[in-house]
PDB file of C-alpha atoms and ligand atoms in Angstrom:
ATOM      1  CA  MET A   1       2.415 -19.335 -13.763  1.00 71.00           C
ATOM      2  CA  ALA A   2       0.462 -17.821 -16.073  1.00 76.00           C
ATOM      3  CA  THR A   3       1.625 -16.810 -19.699  1.00 91.00           C
ATOM      4  CA  TYR A   4       1.229 -13.289 -21.050  1.00 96.00           C
ATOM      5  CA  SER A   5       1.481 -12.797 -24.801  1.00 96.00           C
ATOM      6  CA  HIS A   6       0.984  -8.852 -24.898  1.00 97.00           C
ATOM      7  CA  ILE A   7       3.621  -7.810 -22.446  1.00 98.00           C
ATOM      8  CA  GLU A   8       6.667  -9.623 -20.745  1.00 98.00           C
ATOM      9  CA  VAL A   9       6.270 -10.263 -17.075  1.00 98.00           C
ATOM     10  CA  ARG A  10       9.650 -11.170 -14.913  1.00 98.00           C
ATOM     11  CA  PRO A  11       9.433 -11.947 -11.387  1.00 98.00           C
ATOM     12  CA  LEU A  12      11.307  -9.864  -9.022  1.00 97.00           C
ATOM     13  CA  ALA A  13      11.439 -12.170  -6.008  1.00 98.00           C
ATOM     14  CA  GLY A  14       9.730 -15.508  -4.657  1.00 98.00           C
ATOM     15  CA  ALA A  15       7.147 -13.850  -2.724  1.00 98.00           C
ATOM     16  CA  LEU A  16       5.302 -11.280  -4.673  1.00 98.00           C
ATOM     17  CA  GLY A  17       6.469  -8.707  -7.092  1.00 98.00           C
ATOM     18  CA  ALA A  18       7.038  -8.428 -11.131  1.00 98.00           C
ATOM     19  CA  GLU A  19       8.617  -6.032 -13.261  1.00 98.00           C
ATOM     20  CA  VAL A  20       6.237  -5.771 -16.670  1.00 98.00           C
ATOM     21  CA  PHE A  21       7.675  -4.799 -19.708  1.00 98.00           C
ATOM     22  CA  GLY A  22       6.565  -3.938 -23.574  1.00 97.00           C
ATOM     23  CA  VAL A  23       4.411  -0.966 -22.206  1.00 97.00           C
ATOM     24  CA  ASP A  24       4.651   2.866 -23.303  1.00 97.00           C
ATOM     25  CA  LEU A  25       2.020   4.520 -20.920  1.00 97.00           C
ATOM     26  CA  ARG A  26       2.286   7.806 -22.741  1.00 97.00           C
ATOM     27  CA  ARG A  27      -0.024   6.001 -25.024  1.00 95.00           C
ATOM     28  CA  ALA A  28      -3.829   4.417 -24.326  1.00 96.00           C
ATOM     29  CA  LEU A  29      -3.078   0.998 -23.649  1.00 97.00           C
ATOM     30  CA  PRO A  30      -5.122  -1.442 -25.662  1.00 97.00           C
ATOM     31  CA  GLN A  31      -7.740  -3.494 -24.051  1.00 97.00           C
ATOM     32  CA  GLU A  32      -5.746  -6.604 -24.282  1.00 97.00           C
ATOM     33  CA  VAL A  33      -2.854  -5.199 -22.963  1.00 98.00           C
ATOM     34  CA  ILE A  34      -4.740  -3.964 -20.142  1.00 98.00           C
ATOM     35  CA  ALA A  35      -6.694  -7.278 -19.273  1.00 98.00           C
ATOM     36  CA  GLU A  36      -2.813  -9.199 -19.003  1.00 98.00           C
ATOM     37  CA  ILE A  37      -1.521  -6.124 -16.814  1.00 98.00           C
ATOM     38  CA  ARG A  38      -4.664  -6.485 -14.420  1.00 98.00           C
ATOM     39  CA  ARG A  39      -3.857 -10.381 -14.860  1.00 98.00           C
ATOM     40  CA  ALA A  40      -0.372  -9.953 -13.717  1.00 98.00           C
ATOM     41  CA  HIS A  41      -1.449  -7.355 -11.013  1.00 98.00           C
ATOM     42  CA  LEU A  42      -3.467 -10.301  -9.312  1.00 98.00           C
ATOM     43  CA  GLU A  43      -0.739 -12.687  -9.875  1.00 98.00           C
ATOM     44  CA  TYR A  44       1.997 -10.747  -8.261  1.00 98.00           C
ATOM     45  CA  LEU A  45       0.218  -8.374  -6.311  1.00 98.00           C
ATOM     46  CA  VAL A  46       2.551  -5.608  -7.044  1.00 98.00           C
ATOM     47  CA  ILE A  47       4.055  -4.950 -10.372  1.00 98.00           C
ATOM     48  CA  PHE A  48       6.431  -2.354 -11.207  1.00 98.00           C
ATOM     49  CA  PHE A  49       7.501  -0.936 -14.820  1.00 98.00           C
ATOM     50  CA  ARG A  50      10.621   1.232 -15.502  1.00 98.00           C
ATOM     51  CA  ASP A  51      11.349   4.416 -17.658  1.00 97.00           C
ATOM     52  CA  GLN A  52       7.952   5.774 -18.169  1.00 98.00           C
ATOM     53  CA  HIS A  53       8.449   9.579 -17.961  1.00 97.00           C
ATOM     54  CA  ILE A  54       4.573  10.419 -18.003  1.00 98.00           C
ATOM     55  CA  SER A  55       2.910  13.290 -17.102  1.00 97.00           C
ATOM     56  CA  ASP A  56       0.095  13.353 -14.024  1.00 97.00           C
ATOM     57  CA  ASP A  57      -3.023  13.263 -16.781  1.00 97.00           C
ATOM     58  CA  GLU A  58      -1.047   9.897 -18.299  1.00 98.00           C
ATOM     59  CA  LEU A  59      -0.837   8.525 -14.744  1.00 98.00           C
ATOM     60  CA  ALA A  60      -4.256   9.313 -13.747  1.00 98.00           C
ATOM     61  CA  ARG A  61      -5.281   7.575 -17.378  1.00 98.00           C
ATOM     62  CA  PHE A  62      -3.297   4.526 -16.673  1.00 98.00           C
ATOM     63  CA  GLY A  63      -4.886   4.307 -12.927  1.00 98.00           C
ATOM     64  CA  ARG A  64      -8.637   4.246 -14.850  1.00 98.00           C
ATOM     65  CA  CYS A  65      -7.992   1.233 -16.608  1.00 98.00           C
ATOM     66  CA  PHE A  66      -8.712  -0.382 -13.389  1.00 98.00           C
ATOM     67  CA  GLY A  67     -11.231   1.272 -11.578  1.00 97.00           C
ATOM     68  CA  GLU A  68     -12.412   4.803 -10.694  1.00 97.00           C
ATOM     69  CA  LEU A  69      -9.759   7.438  -8.773  1.00 98.00           C
ATOM     70  CA  ALA A  70     -10.477   7.913  -5.419  1.00 95.00           C
ATOM     71  CA  PRO A  71     -10.290  11.523  -4.593  1.00 93.00           C
ATOM     72  CA  LEU A  72      -7.860  12.568  -1.845  1.00 92.00           C
ATOM     73  CA  PRO A  73      -9.448  14.563   1.331  1.00 83.00           C
ATOM     74  CA  PRO A  74      -9.549  18.675   0.848  1.00 82.00           C
ATOM     75  CA  HIS A  75      -6.641  19.333   2.929  1.00 82.00           C
ATOM     76  CA  ARG A  76      -4.708  16.629   0.994  1.00 83.00           C
ATOM     77  CA  GLN A  77      -5.323  18.189  -2.654  1.00 89.00           C
ATOM     78  CA  VAL A  78      -3.274  20.110  -4.211  1.00 88.00           C
ATOM     79  CA  PRO A  79      -4.445  23.634  -5.665  1.00 87.00           C
ATOM     80  CA  GLY A  80      -3.988  23.268  -9.381  1.00 88.00           C
ATOM     81  CA  LYS A  81      -3.936  19.695 -10.013  1.00 90.00           C
ATOM     82  CA  PHE A  82      -6.969  16.970 -10.078  1.00 93.00           C
ATOM     83  CA  PRO A  83      -8.445  16.213  -6.528  1.00 93.00           C
ATOM     84  CA  GLU A  84      -7.154  12.528  -6.909  1.00 94.00           C
ATOM     85  CA  LEU A  85      -3.561  13.538  -7.237  1.00 97.00           C
ATOM     86  CA  LEU A  86      -1.034  12.708  -3.946  1.00 96.00           C
ATOM     87  CA  ILE A  87       2.364  14.192  -4.014  1.00 96.00           C
ATOM     88  CA  ILE A  88       4.807  12.916  -1.930  1.00 96.00           C
ATOM     89  CA  ASP A  89       7.390  15.352  -1.535  1.00 97.00           C
ATOM     90  CA  LYS A  90      10.508  14.591   0.977  1.00 97.00           C
ATOM     91  CA  GLN A  91      12.285  17.828   1.282  1.00 97.00           C
ATOM     92  CA  PRO A  92      16.251  17.284   2.653  1.00 97.00           C
ATOM     93  CA  SER A  93      15.264  18.683   5.812  1.00 96.00           C
ATOM     94  CA  ASP A  94      12.622  16.604   6.476  1.00 95.00           C
ATOM     95  CA  LYS A  95      12.763  14.023   9.189  1.00 93.00           C
ATOM     96  CA  LEU A  96       9.807  11.916   8.653  1.00 93.00           C
ATOM     97  CA  VAL A  97       8.771   9.940   5.430  1.00 94.00           C
ATOM     98  CA  PHE A  98       5.344   8.940   4.280  1.00 93.00           C
ATOM     99  CA  GLY A  99       4.232   6.012   4.609  1.00 94.00           C
ATOM    100  CA  TRP A 100       7.197   5.027   6.989  1.00 94.00           C
ATOM    101  CA  GLU A 101       5.655   1.782   8.599  1.00 95.00           C
ATOM    102  CA  TRP A 102       3.901  -1.261   7.129  1.00 97.00           C
ATOM    103  CA  HIS A 103       0.522  -0.393   5.931  1.00 97.00           C
ATOM    104  CA  SER A 104      -2.156  -0.908   3.067  1.00 97.00           C
ATOM    105  CA  ASP A 105      -3.358   2.126   2.240  1.00 97.00           C
ATOM    106  CA  THR A 106      -6.620   4.218   3.760  1.00 96.00           C
ATOM    107  CA  THR A 107      -7.794   1.178   5.989  1.00 97.00           C
ATOM    108  CA  HIS A 108      -8.892   3.833   8.259  1.00 96.00           C
ATOM    109  CA  LEU A 109     -11.836   4.382   5.761  1.00 96.00           C
ATOM    110  CA  GLU A 110     -14.802   2.133   5.584  1.00 97.00           C
ATOM    111  CA  VAL A 111     -14.022   1.810   1.745  1.00 97.00           C
ATOM    112  CA  PRO A 112     -10.344   1.438   1.646  1.00 97.00           C
ATOM    113  CA  SER A 113      -8.525   1.903  -1.659  1.00 96.00           C
ATOM    114  CA  LEU A 114      -7.951  -1.465  -4.321  1.00 98.00           C
ATOM    115  CA  GLY A 115      -4.568  -0.237  -5.003  1.00 98.00           C
ATOM    116  CA  SER A 116      -2.129   2.660  -5.561  1.00 98.00           C
ATOM    117  CA  VAL A 117       0.024   3.792  -8.731  1.00 98.00           C
ATOM    118  CA  LEU A 118       3.042   5.229  -7.695  1.00 98.00           C
ATOM    119  CA  LEU A 119       5.814   7.355 -10.078  1.00 98.00           C
ATOM    120  CA  GLY A 120       9.230   8.050  -8.846  1.00 98.00           C
ATOM    121  CA  LYS A 121       9.970  11.447 -10.114  1.00 98.00           C
ATOM    122  CA  ILE A 122      12.813  12.385  -8.161  1.00 98.00           C
ATOM    123  CA  ILE A 123      14.954   9.815  -6.547  1.00 98.00           C
ATOM    124  CA  PRO A 124      17.651  10.282  -4.417  1.00 98.00           C
ATOM    125  CA  PRO A 125      20.943   8.380  -5.627  1.00 97.00           C
ATOM    126  CA  VAL A 126      20.817   6.143  -2.600  1.00 97.00           C
ATOM    127  CA  GLY A 127      18.135   4.763  -0.216  1.00 98.00           C
ATOM    128  CA  GLY A 128      14.150   5.507  -0.845  1.00 98.00           C
ATOM    129  CA  ASP A 129      12.962   1.652  -1.748  1.00 98.00           C
ATOM    130  CA  THR A 130       9.716   0.538  -1.059  1.00 98.00           C
ATOM    131  CA  LEU A 131       9.053  -2.959   0.392  1.00 98.00           C
ATOM    132  CA  PHE A 132       6.075  -5.011   0.019  1.00 98.00           C
ATOM    133  CA  ALA A 133       4.712  -7.954   1.882  1.00 98.00           C
ATOM    134  CA  ASN A 134       2.364 -10.583   0.351  1.00 99.00           C
ATOM    135  CA  GLN A 135      -0.671 -10.640   3.030  1.00 99.00           C
ATOM    136  CA  TYR A 136      -1.965 -14.262   1.470  1.00 98.00           C
ATOM    137  CA  LEU A 137       1.168 -15.812   2.359  1.00 98.00           C
ATOM    138  CA  ALA A 138       1.041 -13.996   5.835  1.00 98.00           C
ATOM    139  CA  TYR A 139      -2.500 -15.751   6.296  1.00 98.00           C
ATOM    140  CA  ASP A 140      -1.741 -18.969   4.676  1.00 98.00           C
ATOM    141  CA  THR A 141       1.126 -19.648   7.028  1.00 98.00           C
ATOM    142  CA  LEU A 142      -0.627 -19.259  10.049  1.00 98.00           C
ATOM    143  CA  SER A 143      -1.552 -22.594  12.443  1.00 98.00           C
ATOM    144  CA  GLU A 144      -5.244 -23.741  11.959  1.00 98.00           C
ATOM    145  CA  GLY A 145      -5.780 -22.639  15.451  1.00 98.00           C
ATOM    146  CA  MET A 146      -4.758 -19.461  14.429  1.00 98.00           C
ATOM    147  CA  LYS A 147      -7.015 -18.718  11.362  1.00 98.00           C
ATOM    148  CA  ARG A 148     -10.048 -19.942  13.571  1.00 98.00           C
ATOM    149  CA  ALA A 149      -9.405 -17.869  16.143  1.00 98.00           C
ATOM    150  CA  LEU A 150      -9.034 -14.568  13.751  1.00 98.00           C
ATOM    151  CA  SER A 151     -12.075 -15.965  11.474  1.00 98.00           C
ATOM    152  CA  THR A 152     -14.831 -13.484  13.650  1.00 97.00           C
ATOM    153  CA  LEU A 153     -12.578 -11.180  14.517  1.00 98.00           C
ATOM    154  CA  ARG A 154     -12.797  -7.881  13.557  1.00 98.00           C
ATOM    155  CA  ALA A 155     -10.245  -4.373  13.999  1.00 98.00           C
ATOM    156  CA  ARG A 156     -10.581  -1.073  14.049  1.00 96.00           C
ATOM    157  CA  HIS A 157      -8.355   1.181  11.979  1.00 97.00           C
ATOM    158  CA  SER A 158      -7.862   4.781  12.177  1.00 95.00           C
ATOM    159  CA  ASN A 159      -5.767   7.864  11.110  1.00 94.00           C
ATOM    160  CA  GLY A 160      -4.933   8.394  14.673  1.00 93.00           C
ATOM    161  CA  ARG A 161      -0.949   7.211  14.551  1.00 92.00           C
ATOM    162  CA  ILE A 162      -0.209   9.103  11.454  1.00 91.00           C
ATOM    163  CA  LEU A 163      -1.702  12.250  12.753  1.00 92.00           C
ATOM    164  CA  MET A 164      -0.059  11.961  16.160  1.00 90.00           C
ATOM    165  CA  THR A 165       3.190  11.033  14.446  1.00 90.00           C
ATOM    166  CA  LEU A 166       3.151  14.073  12.147  1.00 89.00           C
ATOM    167  CA  GLU A 167       2.320  16.550  15.340  1.00 89.00           C
ATOM    168  CA  ARG A 168       4.961  14.998  17.340  1.00 88.00           C
ATOM    169  CA  ASP A 169       7.396  14.866  14.315  1.00 88.00           C
ATOM    170  CA  ALA A 170       8.824  11.592  15.527  1.00 87.00           C
ATOM    171  CA  VAL A 171       7.883   8.111  14.900  1.00 86.00           C
ATOM    172  CA  LEU A 172       6.350   6.803  18.131  1.00 82.00           C
ATOM    173  CA  PRO A 173       6.758   3.333  19.886  1.00 79.00           C
ATOM    174  CA  SER A 174       4.455   0.772  18.019  1.00 78.00           C
ATOM    175  CA  GLY A 175       1.337   0.219  19.997  1.00 75.00           C
ATOM    176  CA  GLU A 176       1.256   3.885  21.337  1.00 76.00           C
ATOM    177  CA  ALA A 177      -2.401   3.877  23.170  1.00 78.00           C
ATOM    178  CA  GLU A 178      -2.919   7.437  22.863  1.00 82.00           C
ATOM    179  CA  THR A 179      -3.046   7.478  19.335  1.00 83.00           C
ATOM    180  CA  GLN A 180      -6.491   6.994  19.715  1.00 82.00           C
ATOM    181  CA  LYS A 181      -7.015  10.518  20.785  1.00 86.00           C
ATOM    182  CA  TYR A 182      -5.682  11.694  17.683  1.00 90.00           C
ATOM    183  CA  ALA A 183      -8.374   9.970  14.950  1.00 91.00           C
ATOM    184  CA  THR A 184     -10.666  11.623  12.876  1.00 92.00           C
ATOM    185  CA  ALA A 185     -11.662   8.817  10.818  1.00 93.00           C
ATOM    186  CA  TRP A 186     -12.020   5.263  11.414  1.00 94.00           C
ATOM    187  CA  ALA A 187     -13.320   2.038  10.193  1.00 97.00           C
ATOM    188  CA  MET A 188     -14.446  -1.726  11.335  1.00 98.00           C
ATOM    189  CA  HIS A 189     -12.962  -4.301   9.471  1.00 98.00           C
ATOM    190  CA  PRO A 190     -12.362  -8.011   9.077  1.00 98.00           C
ATOM    191  CA  VAL A 191      -9.111  -9.017  10.714  1.00 98.00           C
ATOM    192  CA  VAL A 192      -8.953 -11.530   7.601  1.00 98.00           C
ATOM    193  CA  ARG A 193     -10.554 -10.232   4.343  1.00 98.00           C
ATOM    194  CA  THR A 194     -11.414 -12.609   1.231  1.00 98.00           C
ATOM    195  CA  HIS A 195      -9.817 -11.002  -1.996  1.00 98.00           C
ATOM    196  CA  PRO A 196     -12.689  -9.811  -4.285  1.00 98.00           C
ATOM    197  CA  GLU A 197     -11.308 -10.994  -7.718  1.00 98.00           C
ATOM    198  CA  THR A 198      -9.158 -14.043  -6.282  1.00 98.00           C
ATOM    199  CA  ASP A 199     -11.600 -15.353  -3.837  1.00 98.00           C
ATOM    200  CA  ARG A 200      -8.234 -15.935  -1.636  1.00 98.00           C
ATOM    201  CA  LYS A 201      -8.004 -14.986   2.252  1.00 98.00           C
ATOM    202  CA  ALA A 202      -5.114 -11.922   2.801  1.00 98.00           C
ATOM    203  CA  LEU A 203      -4.533 -10.860   6.280  1.00 98.00           C
ATOM    204  CA  PHE A 204      -5.923  -7.580   7.181  1.00 98.00           C
ATOM    205  CA  VAL A 205      -3.965  -5.653   9.608  1.00 98.00           C
ATOM    206  CA  ASN A 206      -1.540  -3.156   9.630  1.00 98.00           C
ATOM    207  CA  GLU A 207       0.553  -0.736  12.040  1.00 95.00           C
ATOM    208  CA  ILE A 208       0.005   2.575  10.995  1.00 95.00           C
ATOM    209  CA  HIS A 209      -4.189   2.128  11.306  1.00 96.00           C
ATOM    210  CA  THR A 210      -5.021  -0.885  12.949  1.00 96.00           C
ATOM    211  CA  GLU A 211      -5.323   0.271  16.636  1.00 94.00           C
ATOM    212  CA  ARG A 212      -7.645  -2.778  18.672  1.00 95.00           C
ATOM    213  CA  PHE A 213      -9.982  -5.430  18.022  1.00 97.00           C
ATOM    214  CA  ASP A 214     -13.521  -4.904  18.460  1.00 97.00           C
ATOM    215  CA  GLU A 215     -15.036  -5.189  21.764  1.00 96.00           C
ATOM    216  CA  MET A 216     -11.320  -5.393  23.095  1.00 96.00           C
ATOM    217  CA  THR A 217      -9.785  -3.065  25.172  1.00 93.00           C
ATOM    218  CA  TYR A 218      -6.490  -1.264  23.131  1.00 91.00           C
ATOM    219  CA  GLU A 219      -4.188  -3.354  26.034  1.00 92.00           C
ATOM    220  CA  GLU A 220      -6.023  -6.710  25.162  1.00 95.00           C
ATOM    221  CA  SER A 221      -5.540  -6.021  21.490  1.00 96.00           C
ATOM    222  CA  GLN A 222      -1.963  -5.317  21.265  1.00 95.00           C
ATOM    223  CA  PRO A 223       0.173  -8.701  22.304  1.00 97.00           C
ATOM    224  CA  LEU A 224      -2.029 -10.410  19.371  1.00 98.00           C
ATOM    225  CA  LEU A 225      -1.609  -7.379  16.861  1.00 97.00           C
ATOM    226  CA  GLN A 226       1.926  -7.010  17.498  1.00 97.00           C
ATOM    227  CA  PHE A 227       2.599 -10.922  16.436  1.00 98.00           C
ATOM    228  CA  LEU A 228       0.722 -10.238  13.397  1.00 98.00           C
ATOM    229  CA  TYR A 229       2.369  -7.119  12.472  1.00 98.00           C
ATOM    230  CA  ARG A 230       5.947  -9.187  12.807  1.00 98.00           C
ATOM    231  CA  HIS A 231       4.491 -12.087  11.061  1.00 98.00           C
ATOM    232  CA  SER A 232       2.839 -10.171   7.799  1.00 98.00           C
ATOM    233  CA  THR A 233       6.036  -8.844   7.213  1.00 98.00           C
ATOM    234  CA  ARG A 234       8.325 -11.789   7.528  1.00 98.00           C
ATOM    235  CA  PRO A 235      11.406 -11.370   5.425  1.00 98.00           C
ATOM    236  CA  GLU A 236      10.528 -14.282   3.096  1.00 98.00           C
ATOM    237  CA  PHE A 237       7.213 -12.872   2.434  1.00 98.00           C
ATOM    238  CA  THR A 238       8.331  -9.704   1.001  1.00 98.00           C
ATOM    239  CA  CYS A 239      10.446  -7.761  -1.818  1.00 98.00           C
ATOM    240  CA  ARG A 240      11.927  -4.565  -2.099  1.00 98.00           C
ATOM    241  CA  PHE A 241      11.571  -2.089  -5.021  1.00 98.00           C
ATOM    242  CA  ARG A 242      14.442   0.055  -6.018  1.00 98.00           C
ATOM    243  CA  TRP A 243      13.479   3.291  -7.724  1.00 98.00           C
ATOM    244  CA  GLN A 244      14.442   5.099 -11.089  1.00 98.00           C
ATOM    245  CA  GLU A 245      12.998   7.982 -12.242  1.00 98.00           C
ATOM    246  CA  GLY A 246      10.026   6.967 -14.529  1.00 98.00           C
ATOM    247  CA  SER A 247       9.318   3.725 -12.136  1.00 98.00           C
ATOM    248  CA  ILE A 248       6.245   2.948 -11.504  1.00 98.00           C
ATOM    249  CA  ALA A 249       4.779   0.452  -8.795  1.00 98.00           C
ATOM    250  CA  PHE A 250       1.406  -0.339  -8.799  1.00 98.00           C
ATOM    251  CA  TRP A 251       0.314  -2.465  -5.690  1.00 98.00           C
ATOM    252  CA  ASP A 252      -2.867  -4.132  -4.412  1.00 98.00           C
ATOM    253  CA  ASN A 253      -4.165  -2.885  -1.122  1.00 98.00           C
ATOM    254  CA  ARG A 254      -6.140  -5.782  -0.583  1.00 98.00           C
ATOM    255  CA  CYS A 255      -3.634  -8.390  -0.576  1.00 98.00           C
ATOM    256  CA  CYS A 256      -0.389  -6.511  -0.265  1.00 98.00           C
ATOM    257  CA  GLN A 257       1.416  -4.336   2.670  1.00 98.00           C
ATOM    258  CA  HIS A 258       4.026  -1.522   1.862  1.00 98.00           C
ATOM    259  CA  LEU A 259       6.973   0.631   3.334  1.00 98.00           C
ATOM    260  CA  ALA A 260       8.673   3.356   2.040  1.00 98.00           C
ATOM    261  CA  LEU A 261      12.099   3.028   3.693  1.00 98.00           C
ATOM    262  CA  ASN A 262      13.189   6.321   5.213  1.00 96.00           C
ATOM    263  CA  ASP A 263      17.063   5.894   4.759  1.00 97.00           C
ATOM    264  CA  TYR A 264      18.233   8.990   2.665  1.00 98.00           C
ATOM    265  CA  PRO A 265      18.719  12.173   5.325  1.00 96.00           C
ATOM    266  CA  GLY A 266      19.395  15.093   3.340  1.00 97.00           C
ATOM    267  CA  GLN A 267      18.029  14.275  -0.061  1.00 98.00           C
ATOM    268  CA  ARG A 268      14.989  15.029  -1.849  1.00 98.00           C
ATOM    269  CA  ARG A 269      12.588  12.169  -3.125  1.00 98.00           C
ATOM    270  CA  LEU A 270       9.132  13.388  -5.034  1.00 98.00           C
ATOM    271  CA  MET A 271       6.774  10.831  -5.868  1.00 98.00           C
ATOM    272  CA  HIS A 272       3.472  11.478  -7.578  1.00 98.00           C
ATOM    273  CA  ARG A 273       0.333   8.822  -6.756  1.00 97.00           C
ATOM    274  CA  VAL A 274      -3.144   8.142  -7.804  1.00 98.00           C
ATOM    275  CA  GLN A 275      -5.390   5.507  -6.109  1.00 97.00           C
ATOM    276  CA  ILE A 276      -8.234   3.389  -7.449  1.00 98.00           C
ATOM    277  CA  LYS A 277     -11.226   3.071  -5.547  1.00 97.00           C
ATOM    278  CA  GLY A 278     -11.971   0.054  -3.729  1.00 97.00           C
ATOM    279  CA  THR A 279     -14.830  -2.205  -1.748  1.00 97.00           C
ATOM    280  CA  ARG A 280     -15.864  -2.535   1.390  1.00 98.00           C
ATOM    281  CA  PRO A 281     -13.695  -5.379   2.826  1.00 98.00           C
ATOM    282  CA  VAL A 282     -15.752  -8.996   3.882  1.00 98.00           C
TER     283      VAL A 282
HETATM  284  C1  SIN B   1       3.233   5.119  -0.039  1.00 85.45           C
HETATM  285  O1  SIN B   1       2.127   5.235  -0.477  1.00 85.45           O
HETATM  286  O2  SIN B   1       3.093   4.742   1.285  1.00 85.45           O
HETATM  287  C2  SIN B   1       4.433   5.493  -0.124  1.00 85.45           C
HETATM  288  C3  SIN B   1       5.297   4.879  -0.800  1.00 85.45           C
HETATM  289  C4  SIN B   1       6.772   5.265  -1.231  1.00 85.45           C
HETATM  290  O3  SIN B   1       6.692   6.391  -1.077  1.00 85.45           O
HETATM  291  O4  SIN B   1       7.726   4.704  -1.387  1.00 85.45           O
END
């Protein structure tokens, strides 16, 4: 376990996740503090901050400490706001919640995001937690035979399941073949990626985006994909974060997945997010 001299880091669970104390994001951070936050992010995969009642500009400034921000596609941008600001606003009458299944962000793009910084603005009194899962552990705990089998596989990721779910206003059974018809963006990625900073291998498929293996049919791919989805989110690979207003989660999309729990019907939950540009998975 690394030592930190400018911040306090308290692990949250055995698999991943730590809370970081001693940081005020209303002010620009000194380089030595940014370096330690970056180290904690690589060590714990997702880090959390409390009591950060910051503006959107301060959120963006924090995100930029770790790389260039990734703009949203035009249809998701909010008029009057900067193009990298994602607003996740679940209204009391909404049935669906953004990010309702395990995923890492934007893997339907050739260059998915490095990480996302999510700020809690309005939090329901009970519910609305976010779960995270360590994809290094998911890879490391596979058998040697399975690791070998996965080592040459690539998989197609798309936004089809998200778009189809929104259109039907209902969550679909996992592995629904029809999602392919709804896709407007897709990309092929290795099923196991090597993290560009830690050099560790991580499983890189997720239920919301991954459709099938390259050069295989949808039906041929499902049995192994469904196994990998179950395996990669085993409870012992996860942590769970209880939000408060002013809480921040900063996760690494290259080695962890997350899921927003939809367990607060009739309540509003408002979150603001920026995402940092990543690199092409290899
Ligand atoms: C997401 O980025 O998938 C949303 C997470 C959340 O709202 O908890």
